[in-house]
PDB file of C-alpha atoms in Angstrom:
ATOM      1  CA  UNK A   1      46.842 -46.334  46.887  1.00 60.00           C
ATOM      2  CA  UNK A   2      44.681 -48.905  45.114  1.00 67.00           C
ATOM      3  CA  UNK A   3      42.526 -47.334  42.390  1.00 74.00           C
ATOM      4  CA  UNK A   4      39.078 -46.166  43.446  1.00 86.00           C
ATOM      5  CA  UNK A   5      36.333 -46.137  40.833  1.00 89.00           C
ATOM      6  CA  UNK A   6      34.191 -43.030  40.635  1.00 91.00           C
ATOM      7  CA  UNK A   7      31.354 -41.396  38.748  1.00 90.00           C
ATOM      8  CA  UNK A   8      31.450 -37.706  37.866  1.00 91.00           C
ATOM      9  CA  UNK A   9      28.115 -36.023  37.195  1.00 91.00           C
ATOM     10  CA  UNK A  10      28.674 -32.980  34.982  1.00 90.00           C
ATOM     11  CA  UNK A  11      26.530 -29.822  35.035  1.00 87.00           C
ATOM     12  CA  UNK A  12      24.770 -30.922  31.812  1.00 87.00           C
ATOM     13  CA  UNK A  13      23.696 -34.219  33.431  1.00 85.00           C
ATOM     14  CA  UNK A  14      26.284 -36.386  31.674  1.00 87.00           C
ATOM     15  CA  UNK A  15      27.955 -39.010  33.862  1.00 88.00           C
ATOM     16  CA  UNK A  16      31.584 -40.011  33.337  1.00 89.00           C
ATOM     17  CA  UNK A  17      33.069 -43.209  34.776  1.00 89.00           C
ATOM     18  CA  UNK A  18      36.629 -42.816  36.009  1.00 90.00           C
ATOM     19  CA  UNK A  19      39.363 -43.804  38.422  1.00 91.00           C
ATOM     20  CA  UNK A  20      40.752 -41.639  41.236  1.00 92.00           C
ATOM     21  CA  UNK A  21      44.522 -41.460  40.689  1.00 90.00           C
ATOM     22  CA  UNK A  22      45.514 -39.088  43.506  1.00 91.00           C
ATOM     23  CA  UNK A  23      43.555 -37.895  46.512  1.00 92.00           C
ATOM     24  CA  UNK A  24      44.215 -35.535  49.411  1.00 92.00           C
ATOM     25  CA  UNK A  25      42.154 -33.733  52.028  1.00 92.00           C
ATOM     26  CA  UNK A  26      41.494 -30.882  49.606  1.00 95.00           C
ATOM     27  CA  UNK A  27      40.969 -32.565  46.263  1.00 96.00           C
ATOM     28  CA  UNK A  28      41.717 -35.334  43.805  1.00 95.00           C
ATOM     29  CA  UNK A  29      42.893 -36.168  40.290  1.00 95.00           C
ATOM     30  CA  UNK A  30      40.574 -38.341  38.212  1.00 95.00           C
ATOM     31  CA  UNK A  31      41.477 -40.282  35.078  1.00 93.00           C
ATOM     32  CA  UNK A  32      38.597 -40.436  32.576  1.00 91.00           C
ATOM     33  CA  UNK A  33      37.339 -38.846  29.398  1.00 90.00           C
ATOM     34  CA  UNK A  34      37.410 -35.075  29.731  1.00 92.00           C
ATOM     35  CA  UNK A  35      34.756 -34.419  27.098  1.00 88.00           C
ATOM     36  CA  UNK A  36      32.365 -31.769  28.358  1.00 88.00           C
ATOM     37  CA  UNK A  37      34.549 -30.667  31.296  1.00 92.00           C
ATOM     38  CA  UNK A  38      35.780 -27.113  31.821  1.00 93.00           C
ATOM     39  CA  UNK A  39      37.747 -25.396  34.552  1.00 96.00           C
ATOM     40  CA  UNK A  40      35.377 -23.963  37.143  1.00 96.00           C
ATOM     41  CA  UNK A  41      32.604 -26.535  36.562  1.00 95.00           C
ATOM     42  CA  UNK A  42      30.796 -27.672  39.708  1.00 95.00           C
ATOM     43  CA  UNK A  43      30.318 -31.440  39.625  1.00 95.00           C
ATOM     44  CA  UNK A  44      29.266 -34.227  41.943  1.00 94.00           C
ATOM     45  CA  UNK A  45      31.813 -37.008  42.344  1.00 94.00           C
ATOM     46  CA  UNK A  46      30.746 -40.392  43.705  1.00 92.00           C
ATOM     47  CA  UNK A  47      33.549 -42.553  45.086  1.00 91.00           C
ATOM     48  CA  UNK A  48      32.784 -46.282  44.739  1.00 87.00           C
ATOM     49  CA  UNK A  49      34.842 -47.731  47.577  1.00 80.00           C
ATOM     50  CA  UNK A  50      33.043 -51.096  47.522  1.00 74.00           C
ATOM     51  CA  UNK A  51      29.906 -52.077  45.594  1.00 68.00           C
ATOM     52  CA  UNK A  52      27.878 -51.308  48.722  1.00 72.00           C
ATOM     53  CA  UNK A  53      30.026 -48.405  50.002  1.00 81.00           C
ATOM     54  CA  UNK A  54      29.789 -45.111  48.125  1.00 87.00           C
ATOM     55  CA  UNK A  55      30.266 -41.498  49.126  1.00 91.00           C
ATOM     56  CA  UNK A  56      29.448 -38.319  47.197  1.00 92.00           C
ATOM     57  CA  UNK A  57      31.132 -34.908  47.281  1.00 95.00           C
ATOM     58  CA  UNK A  58      30.444 -31.641  45.466  1.00 96.00           C
ATOM     59  CA  UNK A  59      33.606 -30.460  43.723  1.00 97.00           C
ATOM     60  CA  UNK A  60      34.989 -27.710  41.523  1.00 97.00           C
ATOM     61  CA  UNK A  61      37.078 -28.645  38.487  1.00 97.00           C
ATOM     62  CA  UNK A  62      40.434 -26.874  38.892  1.00 97.00           C
ATOM     63  CA  UNK A  63      42.152 -28.070  35.700  1.00 97.00           C
ATOM     64  CA  UNK A  64      41.456 -30.296  32.698  1.00 96.00           C
ATOM     65  CA  UNK A  65      44.242 -32.223  30.921  1.00 96.00           C
ATOM     66  CA  UNK A  66      42.718 -33.356  27.611  1.00 94.00           C
ATOM     67  CA  UNK A  67      45.969 -35.002  26.447  1.00 94.00           C
ATOM     68  CA  UNK A  68      46.178 -37.279  29.509  1.00 94.00           C
ATOM     69  CA  UNK A  69      42.408 -37.751  29.896  1.00 94.00           C
ATOM     70  CA  UNK A  70      42.366 -36.504  33.470  1.00 95.00           C
ATOM     71  CA  UNK A  71      41.172 -33.595  35.551  1.00 97.00           C
ATOM     72  CA  UNK A  72      41.881 -32.160  38.968  1.00 97.00           C
ATOM     73  CA  UNK A  73      39.248 -31.015  41.389  1.00 96.00           C
ATOM     74  CA  UNK A  74      38.839 -29.284  44.713  1.00 97.00           C
ATOM     75  CA  UNK A  75      36.354 -30.638  47.242  1.00 97.00           C
ATOM     76  CA  UNK A  76      33.602 -28.155  48.144  1.00 96.00           C
ATOM     77  CA  UNK A  77      31.638 -30.331  50.602  1.00 94.00           C
ATOM     78  CA  UNK A  78      32.391 -33.106  53.025  1.00 92.00           C
ATOM     79  CA  UNK A  79      31.769 -36.715  52.025  1.00 91.00           C
ATOM     80  CA  UNK A  80      28.143 -37.840  52.220  1.00 90.00           C
ATOM     81  CA  UNK A  81      27.531 -41.601  52.343  1.00 88.00           C
ATOM     82  CA  UNK A  82      25.081 -42.984  49.816  1.00 82.00           C
ATOM     83  CA  UNK A  83      23.029 -45.572  51.612  1.00 69.00           C
ATOM     84  CA  UNK A  84      21.840 -48.750  49.969  1.00 59.00           C
ATOM     85  CA  UNK A  85      18.102 -48.980  50.518  1.00 49.00           C
ATOM     86  CA  UNK A  86      15.829 -51.479  48.830  1.00 41.00           C
ATOM     87  CA  UNK A  87      12.741 -50.763  50.964  1.00 38.00           C
ATOM     88  CA  UNK A  88       9.765 -48.921  49.480  1.00 41.00           C
ATOM     89  CA  UNK A  89      11.739 -47.199  46.763  1.00 45.00           C
ATOM     90  CA  UNK A  90      10.589 -45.608  43.533  1.00 50.00           C
ATOM     91  CA  UNK A  91      13.741 -45.924  41.398  1.00 53.00           C
ATOM     92  CA  UNK A  92      15.166 -48.954  39.635  1.00 53.00           C
ATOM     93  CA  UNK A  93      18.441 -50.124  38.121  1.00 59.00           C
ATOM     94  CA  UNK A  94      19.983 -53.571  37.660  1.00 59.00           C
ATOM     95  CA  UNK A  95      16.645 -55.099  38.670  1.00 58.00           C
ATOM     96  CA  UNK A  96      17.020 -53.600  42.166  1.00 53.00           C
ATOM     97  CA  UNK A  97      14.840 -50.862  43.627  1.00 54.00           C
ATOM     98  CA  UNK A  98      16.295 -48.123  45.856  1.00 52.00           C
ATOM     99  CA  UNK A  99      15.830 -44.596  47.207  1.00 53.00           C
ATOM    100  CA  UNK A 100      19.376 -43.371  46.585  1.00 54.00           C
ATOM    101  CA  UNK A 101      20.489 -41.146  43.681  1.00 61.00           C
ATOM    102  CA  UNK A 102      22.966 -43.831  42.494  1.00 60.00           C
ATOM    103  CA  UNK A 103      22.593 -47.596  42.273  1.00 60.00           C
ATOM    104  CA  UNK A 104      24.269 -49.197  45.298  1.00 54.00           C
ATOM    105  CA  UNK A 105      25.047 -52.244  43.153  1.00 56.00           C
ATOM    106  CA  UNK A 106      26.519 -50.862  39.912  1.00 63.00           C
ATOM    107  CA  UNK A 107      27.004 -47.149  40.707  1.00 64.00           C
ATOM    108  CA  UNK A 108      24.795 -45.849  37.863  1.00 64.00           C
ATOM    109  CA  UNK A 109      22.695 -42.731  38.355  1.00 64.00           C
ATOM    110  CA  UNK A 110      19.100 -43.783  38.875  1.00 63.00           C
ATOM    111  CA  UNK A 111      16.121 -42.545  36.883  1.00 60.00           C
ATOM    112  CA  UNK A 112      12.513 -42.429  37.979  1.00 52.00           C
ATOM    113  CA  UNK A 113      10.541 -45.347  36.512  1.00 48.00           C
TER     114      UNK A 113
END
């Protein structure tokens, strides 16, 4: 499987950039910094398939491997596409304006202007 980039939004609002190493119908293993992660945390994971193709899933952290900088998670919801939308939006990032929670161009979580 080619690596898939992802963003993990932690309960405290921190966002970690990572790479999906393994994936199945029920969960995935992500390689990234594990700072701030604990077993049982509910997070949102955004899979960046292509710059304009992203999907989000709510997940539960099942294990954290601090030595290997990775964690395993179980999917709690089905995949929800994040649509790119530049029309009449109120959020900005990368000089683009959109109505989605993450930038469809760079994948960053958007903030209200």
